[in-house]
Coordinates of C-alpha atoms and ligand atoms in Angstrom, one line a residue:
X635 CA 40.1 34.3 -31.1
X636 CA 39.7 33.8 -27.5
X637 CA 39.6 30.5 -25.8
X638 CA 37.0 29.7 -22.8
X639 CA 37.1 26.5 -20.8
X640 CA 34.2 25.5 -18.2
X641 CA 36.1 22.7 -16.3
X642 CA 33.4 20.6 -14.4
X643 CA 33.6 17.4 -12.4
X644 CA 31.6 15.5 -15.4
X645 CA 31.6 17.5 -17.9
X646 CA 34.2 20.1 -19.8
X647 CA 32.9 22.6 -22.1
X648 CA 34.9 24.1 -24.2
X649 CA 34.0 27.6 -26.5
X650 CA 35.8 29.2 -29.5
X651 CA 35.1 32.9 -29.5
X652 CA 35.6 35.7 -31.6
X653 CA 36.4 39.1 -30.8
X654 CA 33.0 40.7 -30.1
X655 CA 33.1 37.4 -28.1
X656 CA 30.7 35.6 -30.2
X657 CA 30.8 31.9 -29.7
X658 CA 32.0 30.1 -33.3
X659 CA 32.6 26.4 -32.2
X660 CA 32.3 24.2 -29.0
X661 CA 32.6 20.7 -27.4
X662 CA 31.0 18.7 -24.4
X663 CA 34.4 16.5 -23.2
X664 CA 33.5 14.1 -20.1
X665 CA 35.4 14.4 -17.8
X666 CA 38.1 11.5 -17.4
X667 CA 41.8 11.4 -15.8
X668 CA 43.8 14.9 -16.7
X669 CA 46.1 12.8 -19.4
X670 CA 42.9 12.0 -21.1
X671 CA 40.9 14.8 -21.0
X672 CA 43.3 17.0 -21.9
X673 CA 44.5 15.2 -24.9
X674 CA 40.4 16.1 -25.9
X675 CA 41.0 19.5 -24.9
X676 CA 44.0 20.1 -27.1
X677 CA 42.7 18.6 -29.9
X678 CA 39.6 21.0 -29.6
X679 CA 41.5 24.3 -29.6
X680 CA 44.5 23.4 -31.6
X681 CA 42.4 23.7 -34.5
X682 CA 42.1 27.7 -33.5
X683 CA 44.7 30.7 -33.6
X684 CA 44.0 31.6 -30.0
X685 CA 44.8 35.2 -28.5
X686 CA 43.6 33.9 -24.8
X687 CA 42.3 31.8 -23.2
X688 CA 40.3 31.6 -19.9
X689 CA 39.6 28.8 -17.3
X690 CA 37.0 28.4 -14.7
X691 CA 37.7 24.9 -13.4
X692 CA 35.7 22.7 -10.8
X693 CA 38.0 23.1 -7.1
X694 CA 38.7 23.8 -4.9
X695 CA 42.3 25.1 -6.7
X696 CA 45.3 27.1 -6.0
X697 CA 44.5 30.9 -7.1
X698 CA 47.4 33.0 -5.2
X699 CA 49.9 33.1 -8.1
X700 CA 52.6 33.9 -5.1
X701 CA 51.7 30.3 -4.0
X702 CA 53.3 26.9 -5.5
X703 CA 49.7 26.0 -5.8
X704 CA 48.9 28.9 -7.9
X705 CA 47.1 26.8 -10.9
X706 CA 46.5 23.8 -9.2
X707 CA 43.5 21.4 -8.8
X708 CA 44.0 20.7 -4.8
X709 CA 42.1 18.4 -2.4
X710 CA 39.4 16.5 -4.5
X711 CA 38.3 12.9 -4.7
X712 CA 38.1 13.0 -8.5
X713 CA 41.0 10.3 -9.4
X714 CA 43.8 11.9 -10.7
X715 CA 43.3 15.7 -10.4
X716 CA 44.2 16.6 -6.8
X717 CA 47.2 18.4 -6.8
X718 CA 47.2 18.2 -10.5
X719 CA 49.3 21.3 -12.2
X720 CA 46.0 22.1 -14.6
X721 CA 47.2 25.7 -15.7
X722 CA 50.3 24.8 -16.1
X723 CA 49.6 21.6 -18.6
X724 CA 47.5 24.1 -20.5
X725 CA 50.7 26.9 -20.5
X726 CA 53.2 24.3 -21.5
X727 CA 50.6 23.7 -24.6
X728 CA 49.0 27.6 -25.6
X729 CA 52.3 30.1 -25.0
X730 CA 49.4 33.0 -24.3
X731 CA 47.6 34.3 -21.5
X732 CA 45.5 31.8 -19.3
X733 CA 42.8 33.8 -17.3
X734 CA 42.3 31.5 -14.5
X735 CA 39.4 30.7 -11.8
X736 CA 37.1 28.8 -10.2
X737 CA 33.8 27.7 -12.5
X738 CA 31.7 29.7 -10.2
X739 CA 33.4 32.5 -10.0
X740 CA 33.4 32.7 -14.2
X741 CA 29.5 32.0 -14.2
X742 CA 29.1 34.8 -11.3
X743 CA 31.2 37.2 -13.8
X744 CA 29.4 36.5 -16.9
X745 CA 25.9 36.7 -15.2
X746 CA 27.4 40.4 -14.1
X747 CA 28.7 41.4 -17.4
X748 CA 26.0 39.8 -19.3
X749 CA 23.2 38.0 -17.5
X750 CA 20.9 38.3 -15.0
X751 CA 23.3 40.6 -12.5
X752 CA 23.7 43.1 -15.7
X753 CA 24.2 46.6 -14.5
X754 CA 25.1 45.6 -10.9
X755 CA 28.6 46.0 -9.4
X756 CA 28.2 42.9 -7.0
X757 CA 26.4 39.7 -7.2
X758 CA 26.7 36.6 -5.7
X759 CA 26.4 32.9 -8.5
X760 CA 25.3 29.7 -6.6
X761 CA 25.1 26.7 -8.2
X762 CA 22.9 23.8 -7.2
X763 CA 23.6 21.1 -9.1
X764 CA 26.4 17.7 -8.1
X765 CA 27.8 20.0 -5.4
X766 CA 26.6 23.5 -4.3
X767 CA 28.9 25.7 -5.4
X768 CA 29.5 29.9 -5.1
X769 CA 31.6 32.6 -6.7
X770 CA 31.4 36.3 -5.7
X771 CA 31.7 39.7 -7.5
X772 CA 32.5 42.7 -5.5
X773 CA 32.8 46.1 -7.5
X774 CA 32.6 44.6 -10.6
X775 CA 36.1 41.9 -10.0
X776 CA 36.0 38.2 -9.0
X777 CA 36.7 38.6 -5.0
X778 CA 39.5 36.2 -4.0
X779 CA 41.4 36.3 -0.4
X780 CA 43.4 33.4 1.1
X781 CA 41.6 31.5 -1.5
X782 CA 38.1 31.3 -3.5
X783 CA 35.2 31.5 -1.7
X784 CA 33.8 27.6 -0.7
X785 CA 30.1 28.5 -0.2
X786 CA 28.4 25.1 -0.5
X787 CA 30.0 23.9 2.7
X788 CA 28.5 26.2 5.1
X789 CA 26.6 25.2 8.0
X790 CA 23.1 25.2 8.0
X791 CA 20.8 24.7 10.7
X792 CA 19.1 20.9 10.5
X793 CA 16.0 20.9 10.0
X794 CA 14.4 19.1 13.2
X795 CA 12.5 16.4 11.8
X796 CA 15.5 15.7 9.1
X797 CA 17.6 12.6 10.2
X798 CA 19.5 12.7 6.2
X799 CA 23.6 12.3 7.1
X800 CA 24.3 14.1 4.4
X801 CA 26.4 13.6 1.4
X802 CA 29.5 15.8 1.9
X803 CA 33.1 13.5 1.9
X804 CA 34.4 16.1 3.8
X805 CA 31.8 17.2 6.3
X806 CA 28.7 15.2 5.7
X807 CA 26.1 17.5 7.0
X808 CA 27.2 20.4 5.2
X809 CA 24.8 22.6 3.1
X810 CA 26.1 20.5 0.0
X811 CA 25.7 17.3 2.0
X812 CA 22.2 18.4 2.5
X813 CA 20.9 20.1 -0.2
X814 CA 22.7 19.2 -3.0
X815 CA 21.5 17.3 -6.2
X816 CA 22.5 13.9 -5.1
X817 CA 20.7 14.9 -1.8
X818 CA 17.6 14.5 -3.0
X819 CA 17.7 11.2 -4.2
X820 CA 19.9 10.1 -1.6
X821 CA 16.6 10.9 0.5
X822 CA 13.7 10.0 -1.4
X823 CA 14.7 7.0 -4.2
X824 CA 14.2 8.9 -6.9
X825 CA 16.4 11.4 -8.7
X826 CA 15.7 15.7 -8.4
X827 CA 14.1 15.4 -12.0
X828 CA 11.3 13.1 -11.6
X829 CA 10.3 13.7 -8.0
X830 CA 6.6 15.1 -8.1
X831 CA 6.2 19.2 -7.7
X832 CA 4.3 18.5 -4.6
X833 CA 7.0 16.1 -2.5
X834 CA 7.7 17.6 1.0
X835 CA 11.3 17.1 0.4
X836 CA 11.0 20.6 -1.5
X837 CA 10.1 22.5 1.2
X838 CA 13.3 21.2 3.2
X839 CA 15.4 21.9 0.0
X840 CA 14.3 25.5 0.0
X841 CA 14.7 25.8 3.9
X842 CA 18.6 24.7 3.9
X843 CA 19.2 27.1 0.8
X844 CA 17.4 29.8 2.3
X845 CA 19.5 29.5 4.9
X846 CA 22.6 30.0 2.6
X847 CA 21.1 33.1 1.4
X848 CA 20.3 34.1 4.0
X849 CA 24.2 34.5 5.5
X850 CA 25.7 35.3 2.2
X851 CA 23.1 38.2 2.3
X852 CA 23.8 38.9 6.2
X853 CA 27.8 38.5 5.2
X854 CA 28.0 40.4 2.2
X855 CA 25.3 42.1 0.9
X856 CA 25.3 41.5 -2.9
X857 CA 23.4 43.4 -4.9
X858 CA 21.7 40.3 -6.0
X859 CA 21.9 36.4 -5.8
X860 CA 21.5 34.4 -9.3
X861 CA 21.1 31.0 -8.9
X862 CA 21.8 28.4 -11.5
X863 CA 23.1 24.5 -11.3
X864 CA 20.4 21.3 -12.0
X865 CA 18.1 21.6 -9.4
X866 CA 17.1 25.2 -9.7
X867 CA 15.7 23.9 -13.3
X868 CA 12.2 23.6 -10.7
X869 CA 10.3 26.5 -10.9
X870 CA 8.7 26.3 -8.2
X871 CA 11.8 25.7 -5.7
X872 CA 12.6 29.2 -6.5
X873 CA 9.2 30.6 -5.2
X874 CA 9.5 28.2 -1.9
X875 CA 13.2 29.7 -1.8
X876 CA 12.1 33.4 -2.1
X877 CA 9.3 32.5 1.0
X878 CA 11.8 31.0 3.3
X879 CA 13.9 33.1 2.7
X880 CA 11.5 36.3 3.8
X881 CA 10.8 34.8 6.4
X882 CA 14.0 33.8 8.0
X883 CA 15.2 37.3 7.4
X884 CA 12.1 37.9 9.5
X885 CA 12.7 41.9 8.5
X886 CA 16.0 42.5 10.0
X887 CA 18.1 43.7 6.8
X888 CA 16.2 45.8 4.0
X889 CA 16.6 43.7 0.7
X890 CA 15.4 44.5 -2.7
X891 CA 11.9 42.5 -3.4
X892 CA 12.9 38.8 -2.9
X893 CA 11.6 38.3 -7.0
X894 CA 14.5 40.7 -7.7
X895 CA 16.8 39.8 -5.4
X896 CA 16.9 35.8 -5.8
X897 CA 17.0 35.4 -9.5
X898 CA 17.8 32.9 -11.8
X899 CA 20.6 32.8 -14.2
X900 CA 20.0 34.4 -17.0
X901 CA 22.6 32.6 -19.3
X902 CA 21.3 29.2 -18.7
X903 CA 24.3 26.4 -18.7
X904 CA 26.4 29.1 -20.8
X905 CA 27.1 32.0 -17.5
X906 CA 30.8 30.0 -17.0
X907 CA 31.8 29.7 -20.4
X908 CA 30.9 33.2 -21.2
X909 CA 32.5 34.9 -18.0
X910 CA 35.8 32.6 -19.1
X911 CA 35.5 33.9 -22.5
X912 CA 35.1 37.5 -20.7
X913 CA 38.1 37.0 -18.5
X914 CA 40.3 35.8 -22.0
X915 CA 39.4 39.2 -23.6
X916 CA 40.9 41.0 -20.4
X917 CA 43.5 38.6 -19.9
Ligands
ADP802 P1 26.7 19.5 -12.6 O1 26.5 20.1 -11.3 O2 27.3 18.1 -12.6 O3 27.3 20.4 -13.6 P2 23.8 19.8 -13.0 O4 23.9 21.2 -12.6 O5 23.0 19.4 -14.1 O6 25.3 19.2 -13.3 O7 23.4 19.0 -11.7 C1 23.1 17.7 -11.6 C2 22.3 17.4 -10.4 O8 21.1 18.1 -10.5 C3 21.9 15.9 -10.3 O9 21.9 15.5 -8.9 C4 20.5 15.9 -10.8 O10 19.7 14.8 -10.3 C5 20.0 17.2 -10.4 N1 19.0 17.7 -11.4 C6 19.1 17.9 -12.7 N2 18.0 18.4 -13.3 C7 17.1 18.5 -12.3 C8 15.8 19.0 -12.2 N3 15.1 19.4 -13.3 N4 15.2 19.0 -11.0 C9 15.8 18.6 -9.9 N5 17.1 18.2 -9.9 C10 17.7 18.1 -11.1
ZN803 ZN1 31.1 19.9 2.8

């Protein structure tokens, strides 16, 4: 049995898998201090004969295991977690191997292996949802350097008649200060689920994303982007992305069609937990 463990800022999902990787049991754990949540987590899978286990956990976190900080939750505001030994608390538990990531990263791997990037060697997995998040594929392995990827913190260009400060501790007016869930009722009153299909504040939504595609595309050039996360629930955003996002390439770069290019996930809410579950079974 393999193990799988999405590790988000509210939420923890945790999977029970069996060897053709088909899910048998699972839990929703919120998200409190590490003591507590933890304590949930153990309870879940000590009830399983696990073989592995795999972790893509909210960051950013320590993924250089030549670094002290290898396994490590590092700078966040969540109470409790920064510079919290996560991967180790879950070694001194489960003696097996621990596949460990970031949650993007997982969800970019399982939409590659099994979702809406199937049959691609690279792919990039944003998430719009709390935060704006990204994880990267590049020949078919999670792409790490110095460190993951932090793609939601990019700079974007402001939008002229946009006066927002932006929600970002750390930078305020970053693309996740700007364009993130909490954005847009930050801006209008009224939370990213109930505001009207025809509010302006989608077109400005869909510009600052855009914009992020735009220089993941110019950076990297992924085969495809999937997007997933909250506020991509909106069908429509999509289309508005897809536009802008034509247009600000204004024809410099050939790209597939934008409606294959800019997708969205095709494991809804399950492309983490089933690239952690992928990254046990190599593990
Ligand atoms: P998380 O990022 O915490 O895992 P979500 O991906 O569900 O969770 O993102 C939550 C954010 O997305 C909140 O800011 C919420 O208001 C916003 N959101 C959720 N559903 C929608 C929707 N259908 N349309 C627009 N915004 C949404
Ligand atoms: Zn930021």
């Amino acid at each position: 049995m393999y193990g799988a463990i999405e590790a988000g800022g509210t939420k923890f999902v945790c999977a029970v898998a069996d060897d053709t990787l088909k899910i048998i049991d699972s839990v929703s754990i919120p998200t409190r201090t590490p003591a507590e949540t933890l304590a949930d987590v153990f309870q879940f899978f000590d009830q399983y004969e696990l073989t592995a286990m795999g972790i893509g956990s909210f960051g950013p976190i320590g993924i250089d295991p030549k670094k002290d900080s290898y396994g490590y939750v590092l700078a966040t505001p969540k109470p409790g977690w920064s510079e919290y030994d996560f991967l180790g608390n879950m070694k001194a538990h489960y003696n097996i191997p621990i596949a460990w990531t970031t949650d993007v990263n997982a969800a970019a791997y399982g939409e590659l292996k099994q979702g809406a990037a199937q049959g691609k060697d690279s792919c990039i997995y944003l998430t719009v949802g709390t935060g704006i998040g990204g994880g990267v594929v590049i020949n078919g392995e999670i792409f790490s350097g110095i460190s993951h990827p932090e793609m939601g913190h990019i700079r974007v260009k402001r939008a002229t008649e946009d006066t927002y400060v932006g929600t970002c501790p750390y930078h305020k007016d970053c693309l996740e200060g700007l364009a993130a869930g909490p954005s847009l009722e930050a801006r209008t009153g009224i939370k990213g689920q109930e505001l009207p299909q025809d509010h302006p504040i989608w077109e400005l939504q869909a510009y600052y994303i855009a914009q992020a595609l735009m220089n993941y595309t110019l950076t990297l050039a992924p085969e495809v982007i999937v997007l997933g996360g909250g506020v991509m629930n909106q069908d429509h955003l999509l289309h508005k992305i897809r536009q802008q996002f034509v247009e600000q390439m204004a024809g410099y770069m050939e790209t597939p069609e934008a409606s294959e290019y800019i997708v969205r996930w095709g494991l809804p809410n399950k492309s983490g937990v089933i690239g952690c579950l992928l990254l046990a079974k190599e593990a």
